[in-house]
Every structure is written in structure tokens, then in C-alpha cells.
Amino acid sequence: MTALRTASIGALIVAAGAAQADVTAEEVWQNWQQSARQLGETQVETGAQNREGDTLTITDMVFTLDEEDGGLVVRLPRIDFTETGDGTVEVRMSESYPVTITGTEEDGAEIVIDLSVEQTGLALTVSGTPEAMRHDYEAARYAMTVESITEDGAAIPAEARFALDALRGSYLSRTGPDGPGGSETEYDLAADTLALTIESEDRDETGAEQAVSIDASVAEVALSGRLALPEGMEEAEALPEGFALGFDYATGPALVEFDAEGPQGRAAGTARTASSAVQLSLDPARVAYDSSTKGLELVLPEGPMPFRIEVSAAEYGFGIDLPLGADAAPQDLSARVTIDSLAFGDPIWDLFDRNEVLPREPATLIVELSGSARLPRDLADLETAGAMGEAMGETGDEAGGETGGMPEAAPEIESLALDRLVLRLAGAEILGDGAFTFDNADLETFDGFPRPEGRIDLRATGLNGLLENLANMGVFPAEQMMGVRMMLGLFSTTVGNDELTSEIVIDEAGQVTANGQRIR
């Protein structure tokens, strides 16, 4: 069962501005059934459907989803769709209902999970048109509790509960312009807190007992997204025109407390973060992803190591923004990696520096890149991806003749800039920036790779001090220090007390120099 389908099911159960046109109770119910059918092999059964006045009542609804690796059954005792007279429909559902999830393990064991869902104080209003229905909802609490787990009929001791407090949001579903097969969904959700608890006891393959306890809480949860599916999406061999996926997720402070015990021992600790955020977008033209977590604090008083583990970071994250669609003109791209102020507790430092020779300062690595590339073919096309994979597995002569050229489908990098480089480690710092352009017609100067032209400027402080400390620790013999410093002197310029600069240049002829010293 894919995450996308699971998210859609959740939105349907929970959510299944003002109205610009009227919707009726029957239209809302029909829309819910149509949305359910889009999830796959589904079936919706009801005990009865009764219309009385302005209210349509559905009783004993059973929603079933069957897939190769498992299934899902949701049983709702009652749903009331009430027309309010202003073009909207208010929906009331049973405050609690059961859900059953089934699956098959790799060894063939049948897993059955029985859940109970509680939605306290749920208020759901549907507005819009039959082709574009908007669901606005809020609830004091939405919770899912594991009632039982069985494996081949045998009970597994486990308890779990997931809850959202002060929940509110909206869910908009509209039929796309491509006909009945096309659709577009937009949603947003916010909650004051998210809480998760797990208590589990089991035995491993050898019969040894193992137990896990997790208690997590997250504040200020907010997520939103958009999914546009054109008609014929399932048969497409590439991302079709009209497809779009967007996802944004953010939280405030979070805390996870965990305790696990098994044959290998006990692991217990806490993890805190001040905030986190994730953004994702995908369409036939581009893909972009960005994540950031701030204020990490990880503490393991007990764990796989015979000492206390402490790790913290001001921020860590990763981001990319890449073109996917073919275009004869260069298209922008970018990437970044951020590990800011990564710090370890003294027990970890003592593993390799018990005498405290190195400054125990937080480490930082920040790399930010930007550039442009030309795409001869769509990278989202499965045939293109397959051709690139085959070409990368071939030898140079097989892939591109004697020059070992790039495969025809591969992107051609036109330019690449190092917008920012920050490296801080053990008292030393290296800063850098620069930019290169690439001649994709010249694959001979650099043996099958496009010839670069440009420069990088580097600035270093504390590097000599770090080398001396490493020599004092015995990382390399002290008598090699002279040779190392001579090499630094050849490719850098001293501008202050333990301050160096270096300029690396690749000219139009392919010659590489460092501070004027030719190295290629």
C-alpha cells in the first residue's frame, strides 16, 4: 500500500471559503464514493441509504481496499449529509469506528491490525460544485488506537496511539479539464499538537525477548499539498502533461523519548528539535526538494556504546532543484548541503583524542551550488532513464566511441558555480566560492568529460595549527610536517597569522594552476 494512497484514504475519512455554487447531499456522497474508487481495488457497501427532509443518512457503511500485499476495511456506523439551505452540506459521522488492516509478511505470515478511530467534536462542511468540492473541517481531537495485532492468529503484545489535537484544515477535490479521468486535489492541515505512543513486546527469530517503547510529541504541525492527475496517468511511461505534485510540511518543537531492550542490550534516550520543514514539488518540467531541521539535541545515556552519547546541531538539511523536461536552452539547477554547528559530547571525542589536543569546537559543512544544464531528452521518461543506466554501465568505446563520450540522453552541464563553501573542523576553517563553464563539444582535453573553464577562490585559517595538532596526535610523523608545509606553500599564499589563500584556475586550454603554479 503506497504512502500516497494511505494519505488519500486518511483525507477521505477525515475530510471526505464560502460556496460559489450549490452542492446536494447526494452529490457529496457520490463524490466520496468516486474518490474511494480512485484509490484502487475498492468497494463501498452500505446497510441503508435514507433521505428524510434535508438529510441523507448512510448507515453501516463498509469501505474495502484490496491489494496484493494487503488490504484495508473501514466500518462507519452512520453518516448524515444535511443540506443547510445556503448551498453547503454539513456532514456528521460516528465519533468512533473500527478499521482493520491486513498484510502478508515476506515469510508468508498473515498480519491483522485492528484499530479504533476517534474524532471528537468533528465539524465538516462541504461547499462548491459537484466538479470542485471543498471540505472544511475542524475537530478537538482525531486519534487512532491499536486495539490488537495478530500474526497467523497469535496475539502480539503491542499498544500504539496516534493523536492530533485542535485539528483544522480543508480538502478540495475537482475534476480536471481532461475529462472524468483527470482530477486535482488540494489539502491543508494544521494541529496544535501531534502525539504518538508505542509499547511493544515480541520475540526475535531466536526466541529472545525484545521490547520497544516510544513516546513522541510534536507542536505546531502544519502541512499542505496538491496533486493533479491527468487522464491516463497509470498507463503513461513518463510524467504526463498536467501532472503536478506539491507537498509542504513544517513543525515547531518536537520531542521523542525511546527505550528498547533486546538480546544485544538496552538503548534509551531522547531526541529534540526546535523546528523542521520539508518542501517537495514535482511536475514534468522540474523536481525540487528541500529539508531543514534546526535545534537538534540527541542524548543516549544507554546504547550500543559503553558510554553516554550526546550529539547536537544548530541545523542540518539538504536541497535540490533540477530540470526534468527536455529543452535546447540551458535550464537552471541548484543543490545544497547544510550541517551547521555539529557537536559531540566528550566521550565521543575521547575515542580518538583522549588528551584533548584538538579544539572541541562544533563542526560545520555548508555547500551551495548553482548552475545550468541542457537536457536533450526528458529525464522523467522511463525509456530515457533506462538508456542512461545502460550507457553508464558500458565502457568508453561502447558508450561513445574512442572519446568515451557521454550518453546521448544525458544532461549537458553548461555551468556550475560554487556559491558558498564553509568548512569548520577542529579549529580550522576553509571558505570558498567560484564558477566554471563547460565546453560539451570538447571531450578530449579531460578524457571524456566536458572541458571546464573558470576559477575557485579558497581562504583557510587555522590549517597549520590543525596539521601540527594531528602530528602531535601521531596521525602522521612529525618529520613529514616540513613536506606538508612546502606543498601548502606551493599552492597557497600566506596573508596573515595562519591565514592562507589559494586561487585554482582552469584556462581555455585546459591548464590547471593553483596560485599560478601549474598542476596540470
XYZ file of C-alpha atoms in Angstrom:
520
model
C 0.000 0.000 0.000
C 1.637 3.198 -1.124
C 2.065 6.266 1.079
C 0.120 8.295 -1.483
C -2.893 6.004 -1.200
C -2.669 5.920 2.572
C -2.655 9.732 2.697
C -5.633 9.846 0.334
C -7.555 7.380 2.499
C -6.847 9.473 5.599
C -8.025 12.613 3.857
C -11.159 10.821 2.691
C -12.003 9.623 6.213
C -11.290 12.919 7.942
C -12.400 15.369 5.256
C -14.334 13.121 2.916
C -14.331 29.684 1.791
C -17.679 30.102 1.024
C -19.574 28.215 -1.597
C -19.731 29.667 -5.072
C -22.498 27.228 -6.118
C -24.766 24.616 -4.588
C -23.993 21.018 -3.745
C -26.552 18.485 -2.600
C -26.254 15.701 -0.068
C -26.432 13.060 -2.818
C -23.680 14.789 -4.800
C -21.364 14.834 -1.801
C -21.982 11.138 -1.113
C -21.404 10.297 -4.785
C -18.157 12.301 -4.723
C -16.937 10.339 -1.708
C -17.620 7.041 -3.469
C -15.880 8.229 -6.630
C -12.835 9.319 -4.612
C -12.741 5.896 -2.966
C -12.772 4.133 -6.336
C -9.736 6.126 -7.463
C -7.661 4.525 -4.693
C -7.563 1.153 -6.473
C -9.444 -2.104 -5.996
C -12.087 -0.703 -3.688
C -15.657 -1.470 -2.744
C -18.197 0.631 -0.837
C -21.183 -1.137 0.705
C -23.972 0.301 2.828
C -26.663 -1.160 5.034
C -29.190 1.514 4.074
C -29.491 4.925 2.433
C -32.426 7.029 3.615
C -33.480 10.541 2.650
C -35.594 12.388 5.212
C -36.177 16.088 4.674
C -32.876 17.820 4.003
C -30.745 14.950 5.379
C -29.341 11.897 3.610
C -28.387 9.179 6.108
C -25.987 6.351 5.323
C -25.845 3.503 7.820
C -23.422 0.598 8.207
C -21.007 1.756 5.528
C -18.123 -0.632 4.802
C -15.182 0.580 2.723
C -12.838 -2.166 1.473
C -9.496 -1.807 -0.285
C -7.781 -4.946 -1.617
C -4.196 -5.050 -2.843
C -1.661 -7.790 -3.478
C 0.247 -7.117 -0.274
C -2.712 -6.495 1.988
C -5.980 -4.735 2.498
C -7.979 -2.197 4.486
C -11.524 -2.274 5.850
C -13.240 0.782 7.364
C -16.658 0.438 9.029
C -18.644 3.621 9.685
C -21.907 3.043 11.570
C -23.541 6.284 10.432
C -23.013 9.317 8.187
C -25.512 12.205 7.934
C -25.335 14.623 4.981
C -27.505 17.659 5.817
C -28.267 20.423 3.309
C -28.128 23.760 5.137
C -30.083 25.835 2.628
C -27.158 28.068 1.657
C -25.667 25.672 -0.889
C -23.462 23.803 1.567
C -23.743 20.396 3.181
C -22.881 19.643 6.799
C -21.569 16.149 7.445
C -21.796 14.334 10.756
C -20.178 10.949 11.321
C -19.953 8.474 14.145
C -17.441 9.718 16.707
C -15.720 6.341 16.721
C -15.404 3.485 14.239
C -13.187 0.433 13.636
C -10.514 -0.048 10.970
C -8.848 -3.344 10.051
C -5.542 -3.567 8.174
C -4.276 -6.880 6.786
C -0.948 -7.789 5.234
C 1.410 -10.632 4.410
C 4.994 -10.787 5.670
C 7.880 -11.972 3.493
C 7.780 -15.353 5.225
C 4.085 -15.709 4.416
C 2.773 -14.863 7.881
C -0.619 -13.140 7.905
C -0.748 -9.892 9.892
C -4.033 -8.382 11.097
C -4.151 -4.984 12.834
C -7.389 -3.774 14.403
C -7.639 -0.027 15.042
C -10.230 2.259 16.547
C -10.629 5.813 15.286
C -11.987 8.611 17.466
C -12.927 12.014 16.064
C -14.085 14.224 18.889
C -16.062 17.339 18.041
C -15.683 16.917 14.291
C -17.366 19.637 12.222
C -17.259 19.100 8.454
C -18.787 21.390 5.830
C -18.809 20.705 2.078
C -19.207 23.523 -0.423
C -18.508 24.317 -4.072
C -19.801 22.435 -7.099
C -20.101 18.741 -7.980
C -16.929 19.109 -10.066
C -15.000 21.001 -7.382
C -15.975 20.183 -3.829
C -14.270 21.779 -0.859
C -14.310 20.137 2.573
C -13.572 22.397 5.555
C -13.154 20.594 8.851
C -12.084 21.011 12.437
C -12.022 18.704 15.433
C -10.981 18.870 19.049
C -9.132 15.580 18.603
C -8.533 12.935 15.956
C -6.993 9.740 17.317
C -6.151 6.230 16.142
C -5.538 3.456 18.676
C -4.222 -0.038 18.008
C -6.643 -2.460 19.636
C -4.893 -5.681 18.637
C -2.213 -7.160 16.370
C -2.110 -10.820 15.381
C 0.342 -12.892 13.365
C -1.151 -16.091 11.959
C -3.827 -15.778 14.630
C -1.401 -15.389 17.542
C -1.640 -12.139 19.515
C 1.361 -9.803 19.550
C 1.624 -7.711 22.744
C 1.599 -4.143 21.441
C -0.061 -0.831 22.172
C 0.023 2.252 19.978
C -1.856 5.529 19.791
C -1.646 8.448 17.376
C -3.495 11.694 18.089
C -3.869 15.189 16.657
C -5.279 17.903 18.927
C -7.043 21.085 17.779
C -7.152 19.836 14.206
C -8.353 22.055 11.345
C -7.952 22.168 7.606
C -9.510 21.793 4.187
C -9.650 19.332 1.326
C -10.530 20.380 -2.236
C -11.216 17.848 -4.966
C -12.001 18.889 -8.508
C -12.396 17.148 -11.831
C -9.616 18.151 -14.205
C -10.053 19.557 -17.700
C -9.006 16.234 -19.282
C -12.311 14.539 -18.658
C -13.617 12.208 -15.990
C -10.222 10.515 -15.610
C -8.461 13.735 -14.652
C -8.576 15.123 -11.137
C -6.895 17.626 -8.863
C -6.677 17.570 -5.091
C -5.522 20.313 -2.734
C -5.352 19.978 1.030
C -4.053 21.708 4.125
C -3.968 20.565 7.713
C -2.853 22.132 10.973
C -2.833 20.875 14.545
C -1.658 22.306 17.824
C -0.020 19.025 18.818
C 0.720 15.575 17.466
C 1.295 12.726 19.917
C 2.467 9.170 19.285
C 2.988 6.382 21.805
C 4.136 2.817 21.084
C 4.621 -0.052 23.521
C 5.614 -3.397 22.052
C 6.910 -6.746 23.258
C 7.943 -9.565 20.947
C 10.482 -12.309 20.335
C 13.130 -12.332 17.624
C 13.945 -15.237 15.304
C 15.935 -16.958 18.064
C 13.086 -16.662 20.554
C 14.773 -13.976 22.645
C 12.507 -11.334 24.171
C 12.655 -7.754 22.929
C 10.674 -4.668 23.889
C 10.265 -1.175 22.451
C 8.754 1.963 23.997
C 8.378 5.256 22.091
C 6.729 8.460 23.294
C 6.752 11.350 20.802
C 5.158 14.792 20.749
C 5.270 17.489 18.075
C 3.907 21.029 18.348
C 2.627 23.397 15.672
C 2.092 20.825 12.937
C 1.203 22.197 9.505
C 1.119 20.507 6.130
C -0.343 21.267 2.742
C -0.208 19.730 -0.676
C -1.504 19.470 -4.200
C -1.870 16.514 -6.543
C -3.018 16.806 -10.160
C -3.604 13.539 -12.035
C -4.389 13.779 -15.757
C -6.409 11.114 -17.523
C -4.356 8.044 -18.456
C -1.809 8.636 -15.701
C -1.443 4.929 -14.877
C -0.633 3.983 -18.478
C 1.904 6.776 -19.028
C 5.582 5.852 -19.359
C 6.629 9.321 -18.236
C 5.170 12.113 -16.162
C 2.355 13.296 -18.442
C 1.461 16.888 -19.150
C -0.798 18.144 -16.404
C 0.702 16.039 -13.623
C 1.781 18.011 -10.553
C 2.724 17.059 -7.017
C 3.398 19.504 -4.213
C 3.966 18.948 -0.512
C 4.895 21.271 2.367
C 5.403 20.189 5.949
C 6.520 22.164 8.985
C 6.587 21.675 12.734
C 7.582 23.514 15.860
C 9.363 21.900 18.817
C 9.426 18.093 18.872
C 10.475 15.529 21.473
C 10.980 11.775 21.099
C 11.728 9.535 24.084
C 12.609 5.920 23.348
C 13.630 2.805 25.222
C 14.434 -0.525 23.558
C 15.749 -3.717 25.073
C 16.730 -6.975 23.420
C 19.423 -9.635 23.140
C 22.022 -7.011 22.189
C 21.297 -4.913 25.262
C 19.358 -1.748 26.040
C 19.161 1.544 24.193
C 17.407 4.547 25.701
C 17.466 8.254 25.054
C 15.785 11.418 23.859
C 15.811 13.439 20.657
C 14.691 17.064 20.464
C 14.338 19.502 17.601
C 13.329 23.160 17.652
C 11.686 23.079 14.219
C 11.631 21.199 10.946
C 10.407 21.801 7.408
C 10.151 19.833 4.163
C 9.104 21.050 0.723
C 8.653 18.879 -2.369
C 7.423 19.690 -5.860
C 7.357 17.506 -8.963
C 5.979 18.011 -12.449
C 7.109 17.049 -15.963
C 9.401 20.101 -16.116
C 11.185 20.096 -12.735
C 11.732 18.406 -9.398
C 12.617 20.284 -6.209
C 13.167 19.093 -2.664
C 14.319 20.946 0.414
C 14.520 19.905 4.055
C 15.761 21.644 7.167
C 15.849 20.658 10.828
C 17.005 23.113 13.480
C 17.998 22.757 17.107
C 18.795 19.028 17.173
C 19.719 17.516 20.542
C 20.255 13.754 20.767
C 21.147 12.083 24.070
C 21.637 8.336 24.594
C 22.527 7.580 28.228
C 22.359 3.890 27.347
C 23.010 2.344 23.972
C 25.236 0.184 21.807
C 28.358 2.007 23.010
C 29.644 1.663 26.584
C 29.408 5.405 27.191
C 26.929 8.281 27.027
C 26.320 9.652 23.513
C 25.495 13.337 23.007
C 25.043 14.930 19.583
C 23.695 18.374 18.722
C 23.416 20.569 15.642
C 22.150 24.070 15.020
C 20.776 22.964 11.633
C 21.055 20.197 9.087
C 19.373 19.877 5.733
C 19.574 19.088 2.053
C 18.076 20.612 -1.076
C 17.972 20.123 -4.838
C 16.197 21.886 -7.697
C 16.678 20.137 -11.034
C 15.139 20.293 -14.513
C 13.431 17.194 -15.914
C 11.944 18.356 -19.206
C 13.904 18.410 -22.452
C 14.909 21.856 -23.709
C 17.508 23.048 -26.194
C 18.207 26.049 -23.955
C 20.132 25.736 -20.668
C 17.939 25.357 -17.582
C 18.802 26.413 -14.029
C 19.723 23.913 -11.332
C 20.866 24.125 -7.718
C 21.802 21.962 -4.740
C 22.816 22.476 -1.144
C 24.018 20.542 1.905
C 23.935 22.117 5.374
C 25.416 20.703 8.577
C 25.770 23.676 10.898
C 27.485 23.517 14.307
C 27.566 19.746 14.688
C 28.856 18.961 18.185
C 29.680 15.764 20.060
C 29.973 15.052 23.763
C 33.358 14.409 25.390
C 33.006 10.589 25.420
C 32.934 10.564 21.606
C 35.915 12.934 21.360
C 37.821 10.728 23.804
C 37.647 7.820 21.367
C 40.312 9.429 19.150
C 41.615 12.412 21.164
C 41.763 11.457 24.829
C 44.464 14.071 25.550
C 42.291 16.898 24.167
C 44.845 18.002 21.593
C 42.184 19.174 19.137
C 39.838 22.074 19.927
C 36.457 20.526 20.649
C 34.538 23.104 18.668
C 31.362 22.390 16.677
C 31.945 21.337 13.064
C 30.211 22.940 10.089
C 29.863 21.961 6.444
C 27.851 24.160 4.098
C 27.971 23.648 0.330
C 25.730 25.637 -2.016
C 25.835 25.034 -5.777
C 24.016 26.552 -8.732
C 24.337 26.225 -12.461
C 22.629 25.321 -15.688
C 22.234 22.251 -17.860
C 20.792 21.367 -21.248
C 18.542 18.321 -21.418
C 18.378 16.598 -24.824
C 15.566 14.316 -23.600
C 13.037 14.205 -20.775
C 14.644 12.686 -17.685
C 11.221 11.653 -16.374
C 10.802 9.334 -19.364
C 11.391 5.724 -18.274
C 12.984 4.888 -21.628
C 15.458 7.753 -21.210
C 16.357 6.677 -17.678
C 16.903 3.116 -18.880
C 19.114 4.241 -21.754
C 21.248 6.352 -19.405
C 21.625 3.462 -16.973
C 22.755 1.111 -19.727
C 25.189 3.675 -21.147
C 26.749 4.330 -17.728
C 27.423 0.610 -17.402
C 29.281 0.450 -20.713
C 32.938 1.126 -21.429
C 34.048 4.331 -23.082
C 34.318 2.760 -26.557
C 30.890 1.127 -26.210
C 29.179 4.276 -24.970
C 30.624 6.930 -27.177
C 33.428 5.783 -29.391
C 37.086 6.413 -28.722
C 36.423 9.540 -26.726
C 34.198 7.712 -24.257
C 31.534 10.418 -24.707
C 28.501 10.966 -22.523
C 25.378 9.011 -23.467
C 23.090 10.842 -25.862
C 20.302 11.113 -23.305
C 22.497 12.506 -20.522
C 22.193 16.148 -19.408
C 24.914 18.507 -20.584
C 26.203 20.724 -17.783
C 26.673 24.237 -19.175
C 27.803 25.994 -15.995
C 28.386 25.239 -12.341
C 29.041 27.714 -9.533
C 30.226 27.121 -6.004
C 28.185 29.869 -4.403
C 29.294 29.063 -0.884
C 31.679 26.685 0.831
C 32.102 26.703 4.598
C 34.102 24.000 6.353
C 34.958 24.342 10.033
C 36.625 21.475 11.849
C 38.878 21.176 14.906
C 39.944 24.821 14.908
C 40.435 25.211 11.142
C 38.193 26.956 8.649
C 38.037 26.861 4.846
C 35.844 29.269 2.883
C 35.399 29.171 -0.869
C 33.473 30.257 -3.934
C 33.919 30.128 -7.679
C 32.362 29.248 -11.015
C 33.036 27.212 -14.150
C 31.581 26.894 -17.618
C 31.807 23.658 -19.618
C 32.516 23.036 -23.305
C 30.464 19.947 -24.110
C 31.987 19.798 -27.604
C 35.454 19.147 -26.130
C 35.516 15.668 -24.593
C 39.208 15.050 -25.259
C 41.044 17.515 -23.001
C 39.661 15.888 -19.838
C 39.308 12.325 -21.144
C 35.620 12.048 -21.942
C 34.361 14.885 -19.751
C 33.326 18.353 -20.950
C 36.232 20.802 -20.653
C 35.755 23.225 -17.717
C 36.920 26.833 -17.645
C 36.824 29.086 -14.592
C 38.228 29.540 -11.114
C 37.717 28.797 -7.423
C 38.965 31.033 -4.613
C 39.757 29.391 -1.269
C 40.601 31.007 2.067
C 41.856 28.991 5.042
C 42.576 29.878 8.664
C 43.995 27.627 11.362
C 45.140 25.000 8.864
C 48.762 24.945 10.022
C 47.613 24.673 13.626
C 45.409 21.706 12.740
C 48.298 19.961 10.962
C 50.540 20.455 13.996
C 47.877 19.023 16.283
C 47.441 15.992 14.023
C 51.200 15.423 14.057
C 51.213 15.669 17.867
C 48.477 13.032 17.949
C 50.568 10.725 15.765
C 48.264 10.827 12.758
C 51.382 11.293 10.620
C 55.087 11.518 11.585
C 56.334 14.922 12.749
C 59.208 14.777 10.237
C 56.670 14.956 7.405
C 55.455 18.374 8.548
C 58.096 20.188 6.508
C 56.973 18.458 3.323
C 53.326 19.185 4.002
C 54.017 22.870 4.629
C 56.088 23.089 1.445
C 53.156 21.686 -0.534
C 50.842 24.243 1.053
C 53.317 26.981 0.185
C 53.368 25.934 -3.473
C 49.612 26.162 -3.905
C 48.671 28.927 -1.469
C 49.705 32.385 -0.306
C 50.182 33.391 3.331
C 48.233 36.566 4.094
C 48.313 36.607 7.904
C 48.869 34.575 11.041
C 47.941 31.045 9.913
C 45.829 32.519 7.110
C 46.150 31.204 3.551
C 44.521 31.926 0.216
C 44.530 29.875 -2.965
C 43.223 30.526 -6.459
C 42.593 27.461 -8.619
C 42.184 28.303 -12.305
C 41.373 26.186 -15.359
C 42.006 28.142 -18.562
C 40.614 27.711 -22.060
C 43.468 25.365 -22.969
C 42.651 23.032 -20.067
C 45.682 24.009 -17.979
C 45.109 23.866 -14.205
C 47.002 26.244 -11.923
C 46.924 26.878 -8.181
C 48.174 30.338 -7.228
C 49.991 30.440 -10.551
C 51.663 27.021 -10.074
C 50.720 24.696 -12.901
C 49.466 21.323 -11.647
C 48.130 20.024 -14.982
